[in-house]
PDB file of C-alpha atoms in Angstrom:
ATOM      1  CA  UNK A  48      11.191  -5.514  12.077  1.00  0.00           C
ATOM      2  CA  UNK A  49      12.527  -8.046  14.577  1.00  0.00           C
ATOM      3  CA  UNK A  50      11.191 -11.553  14.144  1.00  0.00           C
ATOM      4  CA  UNK A  51       9.563 -13.147  17.209  1.00  0.00           C
ATOM      5  CA  UNK A  52      11.390 -16.037  18.865  1.00  0.00           C
ATOM      6  CA  UNK A  53       8.762 -18.539  17.724  1.00  0.00           C
ATOM      7  CA  UNK A  54       6.832 -17.162  14.753  1.00  0.00           C
ATOM      8  CA  UNK A  55       3.477 -18.868  14.135  1.00  0.00           C
ATOM      9  CA  UNK A  56       3.786 -20.517  10.723  1.00  0.00           C
ATOM     10  CA  UNK A  57       0.022 -21.056  10.423  1.00  0.00           C
ATOM     11  CA  UNK A  58      -0.645 -17.368  10.881  1.00  0.00           C
ATOM     12  CA  UNK A  59       2.075 -16.420   8.419  1.00  0.00           C
ATOM     13  CA  UNK A  60       0.861 -18.858   5.762  1.00  0.00           C
ATOM     14  CA  UNK A  61      -2.813 -17.985   6.345  1.00  0.00           C
ATOM     15  CA  UNK A  62      -2.128 -14.279   5.844  1.00  0.00           C
ATOM     16  CA  UNK A  63      -0.067 -15.036   2.764  1.00  0.00           C
ATOM     17  CA  UNK A  64      -2.972 -17.014   1.277  1.00  0.00           C
ATOM     18  CA  UNK A  65      -5.473 -14.301   2.161  1.00  0.00           C
ATOM     19  CA  UNK A  66      -3.319 -11.609   0.603  1.00  0.00           C
ATOM     20  CA  UNK A  67      -2.821 -13.656  -2.556  1.00  0.00           C
ATOM     21  CA  UNK A  68      -6.546 -14.150  -2.960  1.00  0.00           C
ATOM     22  CA  UNK A  69      -7.205 -10.468  -2.333  1.00  0.00           C
ATOM     23  CA  UNK A  70      -4.589  -9.295  -4.845  1.00  0.00           C
ATOM     24  CA  UNK A  71      -5.521 -11.655  -7.686  1.00  0.00           C
ATOM     25  CA  UNK A  72      -7.804 -10.000 -10.241  1.00  0.00           C
ATOM     26  CA  UNK A  73      -9.720 -13.254 -10.955  1.00  0.00           C
ATOM     27  CA  UNK A  74     -10.864 -16.129  -8.741  1.00  0.00           C
ATOM     28  CA  UNK A  75      -7.964 -18.500  -8.170  1.00  0.00           C
ATOM     29  CA  UNK A  76      -7.695 -22.267  -7.640  1.00  0.00           C
ATOM     30  CA  UNK A  77      -5.910 -24.128  -4.908  1.00  0.00           C
ATOM     31  CA  UNK A  78      -3.097 -25.497  -7.062  1.00  0.00           C
ATOM     32  CA  UNK A  79      -2.462 -22.128  -8.693  1.00  0.00           C
ATOM     33  CA  UNK A  80      -2.183 -20.519  -5.248  1.00  0.00           C
ATOM     34  CA  UNK A  81       0.050 -23.274  -4.013  1.00  0.00           C
ATOM     35  CA  UNK A  82       2.459 -22.746  -6.927  1.00  0.00           C
ATOM     36  CA  UNK A  83       2.377 -19.020  -6.409  1.00  0.00           C
ATOM     37  CA  UNK A  84       3.157 -19.288  -2.711  1.00  0.00           C
ATOM     38  CA  UNK A  85       5.369 -22.357  -2.921  1.00  0.00           C
ATOM     39  CA  UNK A  86       3.212 -24.212  -0.413  1.00  0.00           C
ATOM     40  CA  UNK A  87       1.785 -27.750  -0.384  1.00  0.00           C
ATOM     41  CA  UNK A  88      -1.654 -27.833  -2.076  1.00  0.00           C
ATOM     42  CA  UNK A  89      -3.167 -29.732   0.863  1.00  0.00           C
ATOM     43  CA  UNK A  90      -2.005 -26.960   3.246  1.00  0.00           C
ATOM     44  CA  UNK A  91      -3.395 -24.259   0.982  1.00  0.00           C
ATOM     45  CA  UNK A  92      -6.682 -26.140   0.773  1.00  0.00           C
ATOM     46  CA  UNK A  93      -6.971 -26.322   4.548  1.00  0.00           C
ATOM     47  CA  UNK A  94      -6.119 -22.628   4.959  1.00  0.00           C
ATOM     48  CA  UNK A  95      -8.622 -21.580   2.280  1.00  0.00           C
ATOM     49  CA  UNK A  96     -11.287 -23.694   3.964  1.00  0.00           C
ATOM     50  CA  UNK A  97     -10.646 -21.988   7.258  1.00  0.00           C
ATOM     51  CA  UNK A  98     -10.692 -18.554   5.666  1.00  0.00           C
ATOM     52  CA  UNK A  99     -13.960 -19.414   3.874  1.00  0.00           C
ATOM     53  CA  UNK A 100     -15.462 -20.567   7.189  1.00  0.00           C
ATOM     54  CA  UNK A 101     -14.568 -17.110   8.586  1.00  0.00           C
ATOM     55  CA  UNK A 102     -16.092 -15.351   5.574  1.00  0.00           C
ATOM     56  CA  UNK A 103     -12.726 -14.036   4.411  1.00  0.00           C
ATOM     57  CA  UNK A 104     -12.879 -16.012   1.149  1.00  0.00           C
ATOM     58  CA  UNK A 105     -15.642 -17.669  -0.813  1.00  0.00           C
ATOM     59  CA  UNK A 106     -15.906 -20.057  -3.741  1.00  0.00           C
ATOM     60  CA  UNK A 107     -17.474 -19.339  -7.099  1.00  0.00           C
ATOM     61  CA  UNK A 108     -19.375 -21.799  -9.321  1.00  0.00           C
ATOM     62  CA  UNK A 109     -16.062 -23.276 -10.502  1.00  0.00           C
ATOM     63  CA  UNK A 110     -14.926 -23.800  -6.884  1.00  0.00           C
ATOM     64  CA  UNK A 111     -12.216 -21.191  -7.265  1.00  0.00           C
ATOM     65  CA  UNK A 112     -11.607 -18.731  -4.458  1.00  0.00           C
ATOM     66  CA  UNK A 113     -12.216 -14.964  -4.321  1.00  0.00           C
ATOM     67  CA  UNK A 114     -12.451 -12.423  -1.493  1.00  0.00           C
ATOM     68  CA  UNK A 115     -15.429 -12.940   0.754  1.00  0.00           C
ATOM     69  CA  UNK A 116     -17.525 -10.371   2.639  1.00  0.00           C
ATOM     70  CA  UNK A 117     -15.324 -10.656   5.715  1.00  0.00           C
ATOM     71  CA  UNK A 118     -12.318  -9.207   3.959  1.00  0.00           C
ATOM     72  CA  UNK A 119     -14.329  -6.148   2.868  1.00  0.00           C
ATOM     73  CA  UNK A 120     -15.458  -5.610   6.424  1.00  0.00           C
ATOM     74  CA  UNK A 121     -11.872  -5.956   7.652  1.00  0.00           C
ATOM     75  CA  UNK A 122     -10.669  -3.489   5.023  1.00  0.00           C
ATOM     76  CA  UNK A 123     -13.341  -0.941   6.007  1.00  0.00           C
ATOM     77  CA  UNK A 124     -12.559  -1.340   9.704  1.00  0.00           C
ATOM     78  CA  UNK A 125      -8.833  -1.052   9.081  1.00  0.00           C
ATOM     79  CA  UNK A 126      -9.193   2.110   6.999  1.00  0.00           C
ATOM     80  CA  UNK A 127     -11.470   3.707   9.611  1.00  0.00           C
ATOM     81  CA  UNK A 128      -9.294   2.598  12.545  1.00  0.00           C
ATOM     82  CA  UNK A 129      -6.116   3.911  10.924  1.00  0.00           C
ATOM     83  CA  UNK A 130      -7.673   7.120   9.651  1.00  0.00           C
ATOM     84  CA  UNK A 131      -4.644   7.700   7.435  1.00  0.00           C
ATOM     85  CA  UNK A 132      -6.453   7.924   4.142  1.00  0.00           C
ATOM     86  CA  UNK A 133      -9.369   9.895   5.570  1.00  0.00           C
ATOM     87  CA  UNK A 134      -7.004  12.536   6.904  1.00  0.00           C
ATOM     88  CA  UNK A 135      -4.827  12.546   3.841  1.00  0.00           C
ATOM     89  CA  UNK A 136      -7.355  12.976   1.031  1.00  0.00           C
ATOM     90  CA  UNK A 137      -8.016  16.724   1.461  1.00  0.00           C
ATOM     91  CA  UNK A 138      -4.260  17.416   1.479  1.00  0.00           C
ATOM     92  CA  UNK A 139      -3.674  15.149  -1.513  1.00  0.00           C
ATOM     93  CA  UNK A 140      -6.403  16.947  -3.404  1.00  0.00           C
ATOM     94  CA  UNK A 141      -4.577  20.198  -2.745  1.00  0.00           C
ATOM     95  CA  UNK A 142      -1.626  18.832  -4.750  1.00  0.00           C
ATOM     96  CA  UNK A 143      -3.601  18.054  -7.879  1.00  0.00           C
ATOM     97  CA  UNK A 144      -3.524  21.600  -9.386  1.00  0.00           C
ATOM     98  CA  UNK A 145       0.210  21.069 -10.048  1.00  0.00           C
ATOM     99  CA  UNK A 146      -0.910  18.811 -12.914  1.00  0.00           C
ATOM    100  CA  UNK A 147       1.133  15.729 -11.894  1.00  0.00           C
ATOM    101  CA  UNK A 148       0.117  12.280 -10.685  1.00  0.00           C
ATOM    102  CA  UNK A 149      -0.478  12.394  -6.938  1.00  0.00           C
ATOM    103  CA  UNK A 150       0.183   9.296  -4.783  1.00  0.00           C
ATOM    104  CA  UNK A 151       0.119   8.161  -1.191  1.00  0.00           C
ATOM    105  CA  UNK A 152       1.743   4.826  -0.415  1.00  0.00           C
ATOM    106  CA  UNK A 153       2.972   2.583   2.347  1.00  0.00           C
ATOM    107  CA  UNK A 154       5.809   0.064   2.392  1.00  0.00           C
ATOM    108  CA  UNK A 155       4.918  -3.638   2.563  1.00  0.00           C
ATOM    109  CA  UNK A 156       8.069  -5.770   2.714  1.00  0.00           C
ATOM    110  CA  UNK A 157       9.792  -4.995  -0.605  1.00  0.00           C
ATOM    111  CA  UNK A 158       6.662  -3.566  -2.260  1.00  0.00           C
ATOM    112  CA  UNK A 159       4.726  -0.297  -2.230  1.00  0.00           C
ATOM    113  CA  UNK A 160       0.951  -0.364  -1.740  1.00  0.00           C
ATOM    114  CA  UNK A 161      -0.678   2.744  -3.135  1.00  0.00           C
ATOM    115  CA  UNK A 162      -3.611   3.844  -0.989  1.00  0.00           C
ATOM    116  CA  UNK A 163      -4.275   6.802  -3.327  1.00  0.00           C
ATOM    117  CA  UNK A 164      -3.062   7.117  -6.926  1.00  0.00           C
ATOM    118  CA  UNK A 165      -4.548   9.886  -9.083  1.00  0.00           C
ATOM    119  CA  UNK A 166      -3.290  10.694 -12.557  1.00  0.00           C
ATOM    120  CA  UNK A 167      -4.238  14.139 -13.913  1.00  0.00           C
ATOM    121  CA  UNK A 168      -7.955  14.184 -14.624  1.00  0.00           C
ATOM    122  CA  UNK A 169      -8.714  11.020 -12.645  1.00  0.00           C
ATOM    123  CA  UNK A 170     -11.839  11.348 -10.456  1.00  0.00           C
ATOM    124  CA  UNK A 171     -11.023  11.169  -6.767  1.00  0.00           C
ATOM    125  CA  UNK A 172     -13.208   8.088  -6.252  1.00  0.00           C
ATOM    126  CA  UNK A 173     -11.100   6.189  -8.829  1.00  0.00           C
ATOM    127  CA  UNK A 174      -7.865   7.190  -7.062  1.00  0.00           C
ATOM    128  CA  UNK A 175      -8.437   4.957  -4.055  1.00  0.00           C
ATOM    129  CA  UNK A 176      -6.506   1.660  -4.129  1.00  0.00           C
ATOM    130  CA  UNK A 177      -6.563   1.355  -7.896  1.00  0.00           C
ATOM    131  CA  UNK A 178      -3.067  -0.059  -8.485  1.00  0.00           C
ATOM    132  CA  UNK A 179      -1.251  -3.351  -7.787  1.00  0.00           C
ATOM    133  CA  UNK A 180       1.734  -3.670  -5.463  1.00  0.00           C
ATOM    134  CA  UNK A 181       4.840  -2.081  -7.019  1.00  0.00           C
ATOM    135  CA  UNK A 182       8.553  -2.886  -6.439  1.00  0.00           C
ATOM    136  CA  UNK A 183       9.833  -0.543  -3.754  1.00  0.00           C
ATOM    137  CA  UNK A 184      13.256  -0.051  -5.331  1.00  0.00           C
ATOM    138  CA  UNK A 185      11.601   1.314  -8.513  1.00  0.00           C
ATOM    139  CA  UNK A 186       9.353   3.727  -6.631  1.00  0.00           C
ATOM    140  CA  UNK A 187      10.260   7.100  -5.088  1.00  0.00           C
ATOM    141  CA  UNK A 188       7.802   6.286  -2.289  1.00  0.00           C
ATOM    142  CA  UNK A 189       9.498   2.948  -1.723  1.00  0.00           C
ATOM    143  CA  UNK A 190      12.986   4.407  -1.806  1.00  0.00           C
ATOM    144  CA  UNK A 191      12.265   7.195   0.671  1.00  0.00           C
ATOM    145  CA  UNK A 192      10.507   4.801   3.083  1.00  0.00           C
ATOM    146  CA  UNK A 193      13.305   2.208   2.860  1.00  0.00           C
ATOM    147  CA  UNK A 194      15.825   4.909   3.592  1.00  0.00           C
ATOM    148  CA  UNK A 195      13.914   6.548   6.418  1.00  0.00           C
ATOM    149  CA  UNK A 196      13.023   3.275   8.130  1.00  0.00           C
ATOM    150  CA  UNK A 197      16.560   1.923   7.846  1.00  0.00           C
ATOM    151  CA  UNK A 198      15.649  -0.996   5.546  1.00  0.00           C
ATOM    152  CA  UNK A 199      18.266   0.341   3.129  1.00  0.00           C
ATOM    153  CA  UNK A 200      21.096   2.749   3.714  1.00  0.00           C
ATOM    154  CA  UNK A 201      20.773   5.754   1.435  1.00  0.00           C
ATOM    155  CA  UNK A 202      22.654   8.721   2.819  1.00  0.00           C
ATOM    156  CA  UNK A 203      21.629  10.975  -0.065  1.00  0.00           C
ATOM    157  CA  UNK A 204      17.897  10.401   0.467  1.00  0.00           C
ATOM    158  CA  UNK A 205      18.171  10.784   4.215  1.00  0.00           C
ATOM    159  CA  UNK A 206      20.141  14.032   3.891  1.00  0.00           C
ATOM    160  CA  UNK A 207      17.750  15.647   1.386  1.00  0.00           C
ATOM    161  CA  UNK A 208      14.649  14.234   3.038  1.00  0.00           C
ATOM    162  CA  UNK A 209      13.119  13.105  -0.276  1.00  0.00           C
ATOM    163  CA  UNK A 210      13.666  10.470  -2.982  1.00  0.00           C
ATOM    164  CA  UNK A 211      13.806  11.203  -6.698  1.00  0.00           C
ATOM    165  CA  UNK A 212      13.462   8.619  -9.457  1.00  0.00           C
ATOM    166  CA  UNK A 213      13.881   9.176 -13.176  1.00  0.00           C
ATOM    167  CA  UNK A 214      12.774   6.251 -15.326  1.00  0.00           C
ATOM    168  CA  UNK A 215      12.781   8.085 -18.655  1.00  0.00           C
ATOM    169  CA  UNK A 216      12.022  11.357 -20.383  1.00  0.00           C
ATOM    170  CA  UNK A 217       8.958  12.864 -18.757  1.00  0.00           C
ATOM    171  CA  UNK A 218       8.766  10.141 -16.168  1.00  0.00           C
ATOM    172  CA  UNK A 219      10.061  11.533 -12.882  1.00  0.00           C
ATOM    173  CA  UNK A 220       8.800  10.912  -9.381  1.00  0.00           C
ATOM    174  CA  UNK A 221       9.584  12.683  -6.080  1.00  0.00           C
ATOM    175  CA  UNK A 222       8.404  11.508  -2.673  1.00  0.00           C
ATOM    176  CA  UNK A 223       8.692  12.675   0.925  1.00  0.00           C
ATOM    177  CA  UNK A 224       7.960  10.671   4.114  1.00  0.00           C
ATOM    178  CA  UNK A 225       4.957  11.132   6.337  1.00  0.00           C
ATOM    179  CA  UNK A 226       5.738  11.127  10.042  1.00  0.00           C
ATOM    180  CA  UNK A 227       8.789  10.406  12.126  1.00  0.00           C
ATOM    181  CA  UNK A 228       9.140   7.429  12.150  1.00  0.00           C
ATOM    182  CA  UNK A 229       7.741   7.344   8.666  1.00  0.00           C
ATOM    183  CA  UNK A 230       4.352   5.606   8.325  1.00  0.00           C
ATOM    184  CA  UNK A 231       3.749   6.444   4.639  1.00  0.00           C
ATOM    185  CA  UNK A 232       5.012   8.725   1.876  1.00  0.00           C
ATOM    186  CA  UNK A 233       3.371  11.164  -0.528  1.00  0.00           C
ATOM    187  CA  UNK A 234       4.621  11.716  -4.089  1.00  0.00           C
ATOM    188  CA  UNK A 235       4.156  13.621  -7.286  1.00  0.00           C
ATOM    189  CA  UNK A 236       5.103  12.050 -10.628  1.00  0.00           C
ATOM    190  CA  UNK A 237       5.230  13.143 -14.234  1.00  0.00           C
ATOM    191  CA  UNK A 238       7.254  15.539 -16.378  1.00  0.00           C
ATOM    192  CA  UNK A 239       8.944  17.102 -13.374  1.00  0.00           C
ATOM    193  CA  UNK A 240      12.083  19.142 -14.114  1.00  0.00           C
ATOM    194  CA  UNK A 241      14.595  20.885 -11.839  1.00  0.00           C
ATOM    195  CA  UNK A 242      12.683  24.181 -11.653  1.00  0.00           C
ATOM    196  CA  UNK A 243       9.524  22.239 -10.747  1.00  0.00           C
ATOM    197  CA  UNK A 244      11.338  20.638  -7.783  1.00  0.00           C
ATOM    198  CA  UNK A 245      11.695  24.063  -6.141  1.00  0.00           C
ATOM    199  CA  UNK A 246       7.886  24.198  -5.897  1.00  0.00           C
ATOM    200  CA  UNK A 247       6.792  20.563  -5.544  1.00  0.00           C
ATOM    201  CA  UNK A 248       9.176  19.473  -2.790  1.00  0.00           C
ATOM    202  CA  UNK A 249       7.947  22.165  -0.332  1.00  0.00           C
ATOM    203  CA  UNK A 250       4.344  21.409  -1.383  1.00  0.00           C
ATOM    204  CA  UNK A 251       4.887  17.692  -0.687  1.00  0.00           C
ATOM    205  CA  UNK A 252       6.444  18.489   2.703  1.00  0.00           C
ATOM    206  CA  UNK A 253       3.520  20.681   3.616  1.00  0.00           C
ATOM    207  CA  UNK A 254       1.077  17.886   2.731  1.00  0.00           C
ATOM    208  CA  UNK A 255       3.159  15.282   4.608  1.00  0.00           C
ATOM    209  CA  UNK A 256       3.430  17.488   7.685  1.00  0.00           C
ATOM    210  CA  UNK A 257      -0.316  18.064   7.656  1.00  0.00           C
ATOM    211  CA  UNK A 258      -1.092  14.358   7.412  1.00  0.00           C
ATOM    212  CA  UNK A 259       1.371  13.568  10.228  1.00  0.00           C
ATOM    213  CA  UNK A 260       0.011  16.372  12.441  1.00  0.00           C
ATOM    214  CA  UNK A 261      -3.542  15.121  11.977  1.00  0.00           C
ATOM    215  CA  UNK A 262      -2.428  11.626  12.884  1.00  0.00           C
ATOM    216  CA  UNK A 263      -0.741  12.822  16.057  1.00  0.00           C
ATOM    217  CA  UNK A 264      -3.688  14.933  17.169  1.00  0.00           C
ATOM    218  CA  UNK A 265      -6.714  12.883  16.114  1.00  0.00           C
ATOM    219  CA  UNK A 266      -8.883  10.736  18.297  1.00  0.00           C
ATOM    220  CA  UNK A 267     -10.802   7.854  16.763  1.00  0.00           C
ATOM    221  CA  UNK A 268     -14.569   8.245  17.400  1.00  0.00           C
ATOM    222  CA  UNK A 269     -17.297   5.772  16.463  1.00  0.00           C
ATOM    223  CA  UNK A 270     -19.188   6.559  13.259  1.00  0.00           C
ATOM    224  CA  UNK A 271     -22.657   8.101  13.636  1.00  0.00           C
ATOM    225  CA  UNK A 272     -25.250   5.495  14.460  1.00  0.00           C
ATOM    226  CA  UNK A 273     -22.751   3.039  16.020  1.00  0.00           C
ATOM    227  CA  UNK A 274     -23.952   1.224  19.144  1.00  0.00           C
ATOM    228  CA  UNK A 275     -22.400   2.626  22.280  1.00  0.00           C
TER     229      UNK A 275
END
């Protein structure tokens, strides 16, 4: 993505602080966040104060910061406005009978954010956003998105239309992009061998095409009970 001529450093740093608070499992202090983000503690303190004023963060009894109600509202609005996960879930569920882990992810800088990650036997409700950010170059989803968006040149992935990673015996992952240009990718992972690929790659492509088609043809409507 092309950088603007005059990027707003306050916005960049504020979003970095908000993301760090949201992705930390436990409440976090100012100095810890400052070290993590390599920012001045006084700057982090000001940004956290502003975010707390907006309801995006809040302090606990030890004056450490955690996500506030505003970030949950923003997350809900973003998921509804995008519609990606809502459209994808039925098609992802159709992949579960193969007996592999099913995942839907998006690329965020050099990381993959998994919107849906369901190991065999995992209830659907537990599959939503239950993993931390993962290095893109170690993920089939990350590799296929980097190749298809031009972040990395990978002629093999672009030619085949899917990425395949093998991290060990019984640990294989295959992913295909969703949309053109790619907005996400869907993957299956597990003990996938060559004969399995003949079935799972077409199944992944069918799911990806269905998600992309729904995205192209859907109109966002207000939820029932919303004020007009």
